[in-house]
XYZ file of C-alpha atoms in Angstrom:
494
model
C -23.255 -20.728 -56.356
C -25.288 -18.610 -53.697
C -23.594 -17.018 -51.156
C -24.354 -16.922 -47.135
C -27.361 -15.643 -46.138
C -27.047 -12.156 -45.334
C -30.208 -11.743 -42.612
C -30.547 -13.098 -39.244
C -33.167 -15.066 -37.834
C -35.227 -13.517 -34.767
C -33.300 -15.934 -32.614
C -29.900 -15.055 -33.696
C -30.820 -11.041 -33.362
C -32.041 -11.959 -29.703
C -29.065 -14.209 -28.943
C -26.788 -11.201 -30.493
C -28.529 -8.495 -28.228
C -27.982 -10.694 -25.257
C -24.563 -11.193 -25.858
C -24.206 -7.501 -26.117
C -26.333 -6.586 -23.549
C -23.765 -8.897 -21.209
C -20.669 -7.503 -22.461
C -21.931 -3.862 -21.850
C -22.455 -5.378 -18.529
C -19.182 -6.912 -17.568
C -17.213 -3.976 -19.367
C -19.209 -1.108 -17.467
C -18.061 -3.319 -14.290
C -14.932 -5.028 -14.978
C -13.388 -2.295 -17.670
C -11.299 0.750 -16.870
C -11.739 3.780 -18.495
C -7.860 4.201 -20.279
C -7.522 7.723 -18.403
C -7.736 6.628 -15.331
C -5.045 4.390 -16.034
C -3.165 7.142 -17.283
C -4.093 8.834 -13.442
C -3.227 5.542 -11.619
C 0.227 5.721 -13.208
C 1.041 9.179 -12.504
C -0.221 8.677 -8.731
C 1.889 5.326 -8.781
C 4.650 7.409 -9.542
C 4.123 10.220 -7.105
C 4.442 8.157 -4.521
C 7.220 5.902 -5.234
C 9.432 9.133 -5.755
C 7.632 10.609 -1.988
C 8.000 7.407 -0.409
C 11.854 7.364 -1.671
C 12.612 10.793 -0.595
C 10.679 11.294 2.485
C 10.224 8.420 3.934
C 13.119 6.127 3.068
C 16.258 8.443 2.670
C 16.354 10.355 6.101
C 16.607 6.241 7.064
C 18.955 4.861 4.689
C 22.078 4.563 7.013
C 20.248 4.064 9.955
C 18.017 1.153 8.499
C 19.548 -0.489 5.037
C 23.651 -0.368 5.809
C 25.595 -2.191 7.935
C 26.174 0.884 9.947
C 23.000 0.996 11.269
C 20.861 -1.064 13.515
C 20.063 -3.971 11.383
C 22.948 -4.863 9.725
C 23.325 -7.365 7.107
C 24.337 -10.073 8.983
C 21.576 -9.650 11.153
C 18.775 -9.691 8.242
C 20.684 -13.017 7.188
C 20.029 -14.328 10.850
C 16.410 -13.430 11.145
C 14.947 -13.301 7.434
C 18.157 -16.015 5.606
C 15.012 -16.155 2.683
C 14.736 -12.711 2.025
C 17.715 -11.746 2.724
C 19.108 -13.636 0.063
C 17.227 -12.454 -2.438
C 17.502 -8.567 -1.838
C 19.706 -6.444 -4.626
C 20.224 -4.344 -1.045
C 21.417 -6.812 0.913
C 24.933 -7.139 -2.103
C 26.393 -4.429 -0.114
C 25.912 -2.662 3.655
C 28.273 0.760 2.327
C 25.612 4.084 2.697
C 26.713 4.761 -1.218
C 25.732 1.531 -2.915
C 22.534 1.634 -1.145
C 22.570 5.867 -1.925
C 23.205 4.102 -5.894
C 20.140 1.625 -6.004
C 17.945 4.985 -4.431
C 18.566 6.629 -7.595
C 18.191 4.163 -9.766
C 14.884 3.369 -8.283
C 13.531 7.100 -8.189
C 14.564 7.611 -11.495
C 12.206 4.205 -12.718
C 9.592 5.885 -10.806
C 10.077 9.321 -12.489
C 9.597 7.078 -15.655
C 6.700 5.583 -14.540
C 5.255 9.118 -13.881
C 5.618 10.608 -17.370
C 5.036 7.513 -18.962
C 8.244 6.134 -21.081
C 9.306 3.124 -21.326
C 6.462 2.302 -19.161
C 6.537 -1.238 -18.794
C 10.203 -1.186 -18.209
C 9.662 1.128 -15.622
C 6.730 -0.865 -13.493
C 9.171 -3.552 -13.551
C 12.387 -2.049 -12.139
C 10.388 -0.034 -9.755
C 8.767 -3.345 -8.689
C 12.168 -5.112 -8.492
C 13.438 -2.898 -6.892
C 10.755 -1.544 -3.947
C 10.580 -5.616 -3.473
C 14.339 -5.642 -2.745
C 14.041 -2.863 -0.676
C 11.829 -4.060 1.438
C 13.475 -7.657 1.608
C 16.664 -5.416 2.920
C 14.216 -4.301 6.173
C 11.307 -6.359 6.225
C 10.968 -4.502 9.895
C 9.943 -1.345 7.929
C 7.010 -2.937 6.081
C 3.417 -2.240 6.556
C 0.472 -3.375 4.659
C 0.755 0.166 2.244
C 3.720 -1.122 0.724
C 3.127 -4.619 -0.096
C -0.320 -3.092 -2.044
C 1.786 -1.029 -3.905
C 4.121 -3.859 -4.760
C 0.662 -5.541 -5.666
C -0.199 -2.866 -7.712
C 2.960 -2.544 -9.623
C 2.890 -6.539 -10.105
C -0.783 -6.185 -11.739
C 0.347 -2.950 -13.781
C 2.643 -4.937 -15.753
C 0.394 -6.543 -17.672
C -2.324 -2.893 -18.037
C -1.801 -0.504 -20.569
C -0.983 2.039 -18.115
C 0.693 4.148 -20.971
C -2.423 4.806 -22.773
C -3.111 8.324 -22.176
C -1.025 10.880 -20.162
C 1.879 10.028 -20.947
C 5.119 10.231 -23.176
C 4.557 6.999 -25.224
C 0.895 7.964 -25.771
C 2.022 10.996 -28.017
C 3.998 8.346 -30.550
C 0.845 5.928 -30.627
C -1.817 6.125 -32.845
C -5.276 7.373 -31.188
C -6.843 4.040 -28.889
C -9.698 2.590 -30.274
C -11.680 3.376 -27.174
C -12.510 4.620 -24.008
C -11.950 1.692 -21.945
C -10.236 -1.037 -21.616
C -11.601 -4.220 -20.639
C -9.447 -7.392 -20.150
C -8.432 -10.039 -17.816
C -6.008 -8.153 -16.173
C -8.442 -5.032 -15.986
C -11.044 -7.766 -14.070
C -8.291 -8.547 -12.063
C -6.474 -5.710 -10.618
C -10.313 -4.414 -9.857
C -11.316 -7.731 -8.142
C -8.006 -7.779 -6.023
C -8.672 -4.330 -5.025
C -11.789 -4.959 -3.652
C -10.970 -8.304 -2.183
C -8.730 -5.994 0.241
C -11.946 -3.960 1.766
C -14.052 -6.781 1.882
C -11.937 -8.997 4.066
C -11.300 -6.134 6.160
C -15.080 -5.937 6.253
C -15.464 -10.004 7.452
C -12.311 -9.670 9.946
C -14.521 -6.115 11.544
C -17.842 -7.925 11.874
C -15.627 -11.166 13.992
C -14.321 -8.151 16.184
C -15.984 -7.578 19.338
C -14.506 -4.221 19.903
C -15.939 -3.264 16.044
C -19.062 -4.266 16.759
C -19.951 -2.819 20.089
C -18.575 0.939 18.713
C -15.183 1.362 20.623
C -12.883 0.054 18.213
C -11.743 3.529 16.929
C -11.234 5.001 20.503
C -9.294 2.103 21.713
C -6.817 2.934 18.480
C -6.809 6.814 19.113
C -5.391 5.711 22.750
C -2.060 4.341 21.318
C 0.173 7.326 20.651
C 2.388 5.375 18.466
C -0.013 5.794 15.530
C -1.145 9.532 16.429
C -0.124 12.526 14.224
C -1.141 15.914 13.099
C -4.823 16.253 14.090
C -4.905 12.598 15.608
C -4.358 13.867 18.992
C -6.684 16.544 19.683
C -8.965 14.433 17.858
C -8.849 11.654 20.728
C -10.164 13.718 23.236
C -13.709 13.327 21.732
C -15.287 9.614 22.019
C -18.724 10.354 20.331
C -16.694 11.464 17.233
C -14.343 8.576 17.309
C -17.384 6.463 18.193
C -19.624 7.906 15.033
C -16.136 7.061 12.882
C -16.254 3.698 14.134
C -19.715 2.800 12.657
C -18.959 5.036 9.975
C -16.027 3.731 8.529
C -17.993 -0.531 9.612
C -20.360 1.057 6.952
C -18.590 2.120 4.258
C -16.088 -0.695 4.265
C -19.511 -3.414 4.162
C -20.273 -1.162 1.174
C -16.818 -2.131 -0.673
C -18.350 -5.288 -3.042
C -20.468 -2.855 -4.553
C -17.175 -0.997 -6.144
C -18.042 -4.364 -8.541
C -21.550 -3.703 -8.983
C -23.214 -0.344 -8.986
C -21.806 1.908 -12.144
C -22.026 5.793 -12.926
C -22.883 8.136 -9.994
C -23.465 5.510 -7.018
C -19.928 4.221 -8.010
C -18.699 8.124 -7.766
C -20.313 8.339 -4.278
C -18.932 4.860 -3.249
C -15.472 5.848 -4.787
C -15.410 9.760 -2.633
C -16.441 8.204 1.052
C -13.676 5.960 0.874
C -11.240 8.647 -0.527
C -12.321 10.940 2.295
C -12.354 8.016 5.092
C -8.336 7.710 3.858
C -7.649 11.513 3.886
C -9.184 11.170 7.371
C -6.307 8.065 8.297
C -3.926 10.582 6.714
C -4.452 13.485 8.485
C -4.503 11.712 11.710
C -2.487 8.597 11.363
C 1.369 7.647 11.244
C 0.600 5.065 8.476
C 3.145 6.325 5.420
C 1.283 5.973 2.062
C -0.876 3.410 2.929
C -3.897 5.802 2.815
C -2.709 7.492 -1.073
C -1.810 3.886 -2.253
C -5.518 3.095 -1.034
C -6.931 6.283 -2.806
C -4.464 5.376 -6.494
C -6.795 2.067 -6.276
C -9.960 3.859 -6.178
C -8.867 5.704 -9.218
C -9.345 2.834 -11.390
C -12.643 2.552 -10.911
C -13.587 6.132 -11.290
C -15.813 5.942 -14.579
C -15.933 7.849 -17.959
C -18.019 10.529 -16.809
C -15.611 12.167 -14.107
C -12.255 11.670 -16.508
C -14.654 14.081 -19.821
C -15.030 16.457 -16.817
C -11.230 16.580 -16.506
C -10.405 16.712 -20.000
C -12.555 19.660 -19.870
C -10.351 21.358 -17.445
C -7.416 20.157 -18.933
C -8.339 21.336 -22.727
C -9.412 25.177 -20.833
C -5.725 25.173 -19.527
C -4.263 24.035 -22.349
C -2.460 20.774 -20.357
C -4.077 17.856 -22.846
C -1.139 17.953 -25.081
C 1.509 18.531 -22.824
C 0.478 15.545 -20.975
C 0.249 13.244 -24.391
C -3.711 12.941 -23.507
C -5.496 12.085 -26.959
C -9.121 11.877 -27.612
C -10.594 8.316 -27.265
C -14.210 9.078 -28.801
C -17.343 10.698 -26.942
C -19.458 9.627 -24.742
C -19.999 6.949 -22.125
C -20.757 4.383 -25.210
C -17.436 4.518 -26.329
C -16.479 1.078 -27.290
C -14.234 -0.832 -24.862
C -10.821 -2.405 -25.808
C -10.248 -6.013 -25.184
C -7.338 -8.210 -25.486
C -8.347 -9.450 -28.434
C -8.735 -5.875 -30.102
C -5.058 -5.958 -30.789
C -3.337 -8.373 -28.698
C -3.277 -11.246 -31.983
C -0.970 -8.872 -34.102
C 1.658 -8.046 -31.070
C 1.763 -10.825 -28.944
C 0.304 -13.762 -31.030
C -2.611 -16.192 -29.371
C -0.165 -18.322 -27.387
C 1.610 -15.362 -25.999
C -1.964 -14.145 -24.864
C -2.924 -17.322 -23.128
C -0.006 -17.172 -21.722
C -0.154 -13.964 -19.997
C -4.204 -14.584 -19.069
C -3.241 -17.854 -17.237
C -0.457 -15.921 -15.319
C -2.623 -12.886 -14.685
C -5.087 -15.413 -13.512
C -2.891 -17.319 -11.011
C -1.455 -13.981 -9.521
C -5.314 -12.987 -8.902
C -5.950 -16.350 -7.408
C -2.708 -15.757 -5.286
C -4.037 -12.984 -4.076
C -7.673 -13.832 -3.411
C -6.015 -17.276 -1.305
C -3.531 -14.910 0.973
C -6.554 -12.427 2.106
C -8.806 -16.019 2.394
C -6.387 -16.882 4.648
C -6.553 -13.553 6.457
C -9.578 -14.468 7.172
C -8.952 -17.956 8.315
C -10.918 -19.200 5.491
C -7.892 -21.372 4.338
C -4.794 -22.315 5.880
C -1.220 -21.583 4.515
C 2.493 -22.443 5.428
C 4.278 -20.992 8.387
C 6.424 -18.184 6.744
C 9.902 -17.519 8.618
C 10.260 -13.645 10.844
C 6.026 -12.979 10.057
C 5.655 -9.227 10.150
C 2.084 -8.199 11.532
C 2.292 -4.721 10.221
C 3.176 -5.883 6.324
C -0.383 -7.863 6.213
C -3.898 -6.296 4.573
C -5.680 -6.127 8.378
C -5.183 -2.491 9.654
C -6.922 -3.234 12.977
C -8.371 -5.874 13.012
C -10.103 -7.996 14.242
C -8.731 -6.571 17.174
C -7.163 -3.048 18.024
C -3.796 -3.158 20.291
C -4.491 -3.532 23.859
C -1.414 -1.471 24.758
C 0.695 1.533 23.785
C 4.251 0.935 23.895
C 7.637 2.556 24.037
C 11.305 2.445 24.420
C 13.030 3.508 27.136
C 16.756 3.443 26.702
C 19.050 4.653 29.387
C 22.978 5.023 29.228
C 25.447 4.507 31.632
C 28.098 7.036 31.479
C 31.867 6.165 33.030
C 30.722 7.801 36.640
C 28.335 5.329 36.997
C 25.524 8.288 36.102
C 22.678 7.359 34.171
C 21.153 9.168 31.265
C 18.559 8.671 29.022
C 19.171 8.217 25.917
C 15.984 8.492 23.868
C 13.307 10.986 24.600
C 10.929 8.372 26.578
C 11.283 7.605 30.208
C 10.474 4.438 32.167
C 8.248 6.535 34.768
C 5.839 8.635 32.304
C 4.471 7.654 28.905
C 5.540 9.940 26.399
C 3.425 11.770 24.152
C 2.526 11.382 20.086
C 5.436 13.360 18.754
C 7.797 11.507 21.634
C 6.736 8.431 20.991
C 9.208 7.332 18.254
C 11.002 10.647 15.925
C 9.698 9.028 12.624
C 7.457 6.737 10.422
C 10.272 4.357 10.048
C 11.342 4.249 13.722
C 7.533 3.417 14.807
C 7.851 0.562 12.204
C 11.074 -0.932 13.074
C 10.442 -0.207 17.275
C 6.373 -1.914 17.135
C 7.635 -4.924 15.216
C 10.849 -5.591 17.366
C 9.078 -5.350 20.560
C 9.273 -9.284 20.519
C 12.229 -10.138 18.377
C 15.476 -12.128 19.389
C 18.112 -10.821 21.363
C 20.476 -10.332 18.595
C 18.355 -7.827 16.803
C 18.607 -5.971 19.884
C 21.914 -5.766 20.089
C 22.977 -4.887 16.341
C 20.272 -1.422 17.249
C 22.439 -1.093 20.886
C 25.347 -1.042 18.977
C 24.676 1.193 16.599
C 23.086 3.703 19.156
C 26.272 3.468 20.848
C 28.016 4.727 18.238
C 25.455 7.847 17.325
C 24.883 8.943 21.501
C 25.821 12.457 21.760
C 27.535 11.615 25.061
C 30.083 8.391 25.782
C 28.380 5.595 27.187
C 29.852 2.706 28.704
C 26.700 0.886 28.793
C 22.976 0.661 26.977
C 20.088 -0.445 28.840
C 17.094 -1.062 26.153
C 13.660 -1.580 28.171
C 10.153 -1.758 26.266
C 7.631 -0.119 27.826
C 3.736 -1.276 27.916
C 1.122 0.411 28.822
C -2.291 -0.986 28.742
C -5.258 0.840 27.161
C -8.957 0.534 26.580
C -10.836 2.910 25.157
C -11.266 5.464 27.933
C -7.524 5.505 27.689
C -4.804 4.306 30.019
C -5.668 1.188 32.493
C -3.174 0.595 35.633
C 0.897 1.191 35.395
C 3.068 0.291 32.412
C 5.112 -2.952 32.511
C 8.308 -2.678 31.564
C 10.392 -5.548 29.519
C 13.995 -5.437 30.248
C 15.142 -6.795 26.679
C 18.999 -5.808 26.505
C 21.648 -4.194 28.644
C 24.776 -4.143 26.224
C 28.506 -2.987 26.769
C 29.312 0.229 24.427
């Protein structure tokens, strides 16, 4: 008996190389190197707990109890889906939503050192989600992307390196991992700036330059150097084609590799420290910037092993060396998925991973008005993946709420008069109020009334009476055209 030949024909070698060649290709593209997992989970983490404790909890009896001025039955009126589905909505007392805080920050410390990291991407997921369900008034497009990155996280090894389960595991194959889920999360990612991209180049303000000055004129969304930084239109104008250019550029996060994807990867993280420094727009510009990390390639994560072996940090923060090199071989599902999970466990989770990809791709399609989906009950437009476009807002608004005292003499009540527009920092006295005020502007009068009765309760002075006008003040982008026009939308007995 002879056994199998042992050499390959010239065919087989070529059709061997090929197949190599390819899967160098898709995993240089498609693969993510295992420390900048390790990064997006610490950054994940970061700003769940920041989000949580400065954003959220100055809020949390003002905007998730019953006390404040959307009240449970309220959600149940407005959002009866939602509503029914959020852990926050069991109970309007300040300490059982003060209970579910902690439980959630301390899932997102977990996620941040990495133990019991999948258990901890799901509860902080859960959790965010119900959050948000409790207020979907409070929702902007950063926070569903986080929820979307938490939902794809499940199924990544995010606890590969940097983390507390990584010191207990046996040294990783490789360098990067390359999987459906890693095509996936990547894909997603960059489905986000290139819809942007289409819905910019259908906008006529986008296209002609002024785009970026017509947002700098509403001083709802102004902060820190956003104001001084309005008063000069060539800048704002040069940011306009600037940031057209770099967004047109965002496919190419799937295509170029090594340095061009560094320089791709920076001008977007600078063009988000730029929203950030002058924006009101919560995490939305970090959440954008954890993304990029994920594509980040081997090169830049040796260069920070480097710094982390010179300051002795690599084994405090469970890193472990994955081989050298840029040729490190890639992990794939079927590296070590058959002995865990089994082959039907793995299809299993590749078809879901799949659908939630396709999910996603069909929702930003229909962004785009590429496809049409269902009506969905209470839309938000700040919770969508637009940011601006195709069009800016035509007007900056505010309230103006005046109180009638027993005398019969009026006072205002908020900061903002009817006669004068007030400026950035008047505007609304935090992230959350700007959230809840911009997407109320149009809402039912009952939502009016649960926030006039809870400012009746927290006026410094006894009112008898709340008068709750919305202000609207048209702008272009030389700034303000003609007088505001004011909206009458409650008066309400204290």
């Amino acid at each position: 008996m002879t056994g199998p030949p042992t050499d390959r024909t010239p065919t087989q070698r070529r059709r061997s190389s090929g197949l190599e060649s390819f899967r160098a290709v898709l995993e240089s593209r498609l693969g993510i190197d295992q420390r900048a997992l390790g990064a997006f989970r610490i950054t994940l983490g970061v700003l769940l707990l920041a989000d949580l404790a400065l954003l959220r909890l100055p809020g949390l009896d003002t905007f998730y109890t019953d006390a404040g001025v959307f009240p449970r039955s309220t959600l149940l009126e407005a959002y009866p889906t939602v509503g029914r589905v959020s852990i926050h909505a069991l109970s309007g007392a300040a300490w059982f939503q003060a209970v579910l805080f902690a439980i959630a920050g301390g899932f997102a410390l977990l996620l941040l050192v990495g133990y019991r990291t999948r258990l901890a991407t799901l509860g902080s997921l859960v959790l965010f989600a119900s959050l948000h369900a409790r207020n979907p008034h409070l929702v902007n497009g950063g926070d569903t992307i986080l929820l979307s990155f938490l939902l794809f996280g499940l199924f990544l090894p995010l606890e590969a390196r940097w983390s507390l389960e990584a010191r207990r595991q046996p040294d990783p194959h490789g360098r990067r991992v390359c999987s459906i889920a890693t095509a996936a999360i990547l894909i997603h990612f960059v489905a986000i700036y290139v819809t942007n991209a289409v819905l910019k180049f259908q906008s006529e303000p986008w296209m002609d330059g002024t785009a970026v000055q017509q947002i700098f004129q509403l001083n709802q969304y102004l902060t820190l150097l956003g104001p001084a930084l309005s008063a000069y239109p060539t800048a704002l104008a040069a940011t306009n084609w600037l940031w057209t250019a770099v967004l047109t550029a965002g496919a190419l996060l799937l295509v170029v590799t090594g340095r061009r994807r560094i320089a791709l990867v920076a001008a977007f993280v600078a063009t988000h420290l730029g929203m950030a420094a002058t924006m009101r727009l919560g995490v939305f510009p970090f959440v954008m910037i954890a993304g990029l990390l994920v594509f980040l390639p081997p090169g830049v994560w040796d260069r920070l092993e480097r710094l982390l072996v010179a300051f002795d940090l690599e084994n405090r923060l469970g890193a472990r060396s994955a081989g050298d090199g840029d040729d490190a071989p890639a992990n794939t599902v079927e590296d070590d998925a058959p002995s865990r999970l089994g082959r039907g466990r793995r299809l299993v989770v590749s078809g879901l991973v799949a659908c939630l990809l396709l999910s996603s791709l069909l929702w930003q399609a229909a962004g785009i008005g590429v496809v049409d989906t269902p009506a969905v009950e209470g839309e938000l437009d700040e919770a969508g993946w637009t940011f601006f476009a195709p069009t800016p807002p035509s007007a900056h608004s505010w309230y103006a709420i005046e109180g009638t005292l027993e005398s019969g003499e009026t006072v205002d009540v908020a900061n903002a008069r009817l006669d004068r527009p007030p400026t950035a920092a008047e505007t609304y006295p935090s992230t959350l109020w700007k959230r809840y005020g911009m997407d109320l502007r149009y809402a039912g009068e009952t939502q009016y009334e649960s926030a006039a009765a809870s400012l009746c309760e927290r006026t410094d002075r006894e009112v008898d009476s709340l008068t709750i006008s919305l202000v609207e003040q048209p702008v272009d982008p030389d700034g303000p055209v003609g007088e505001p026009t004011v909206y009458e939308r409650l008066e309400y007995d204290c």
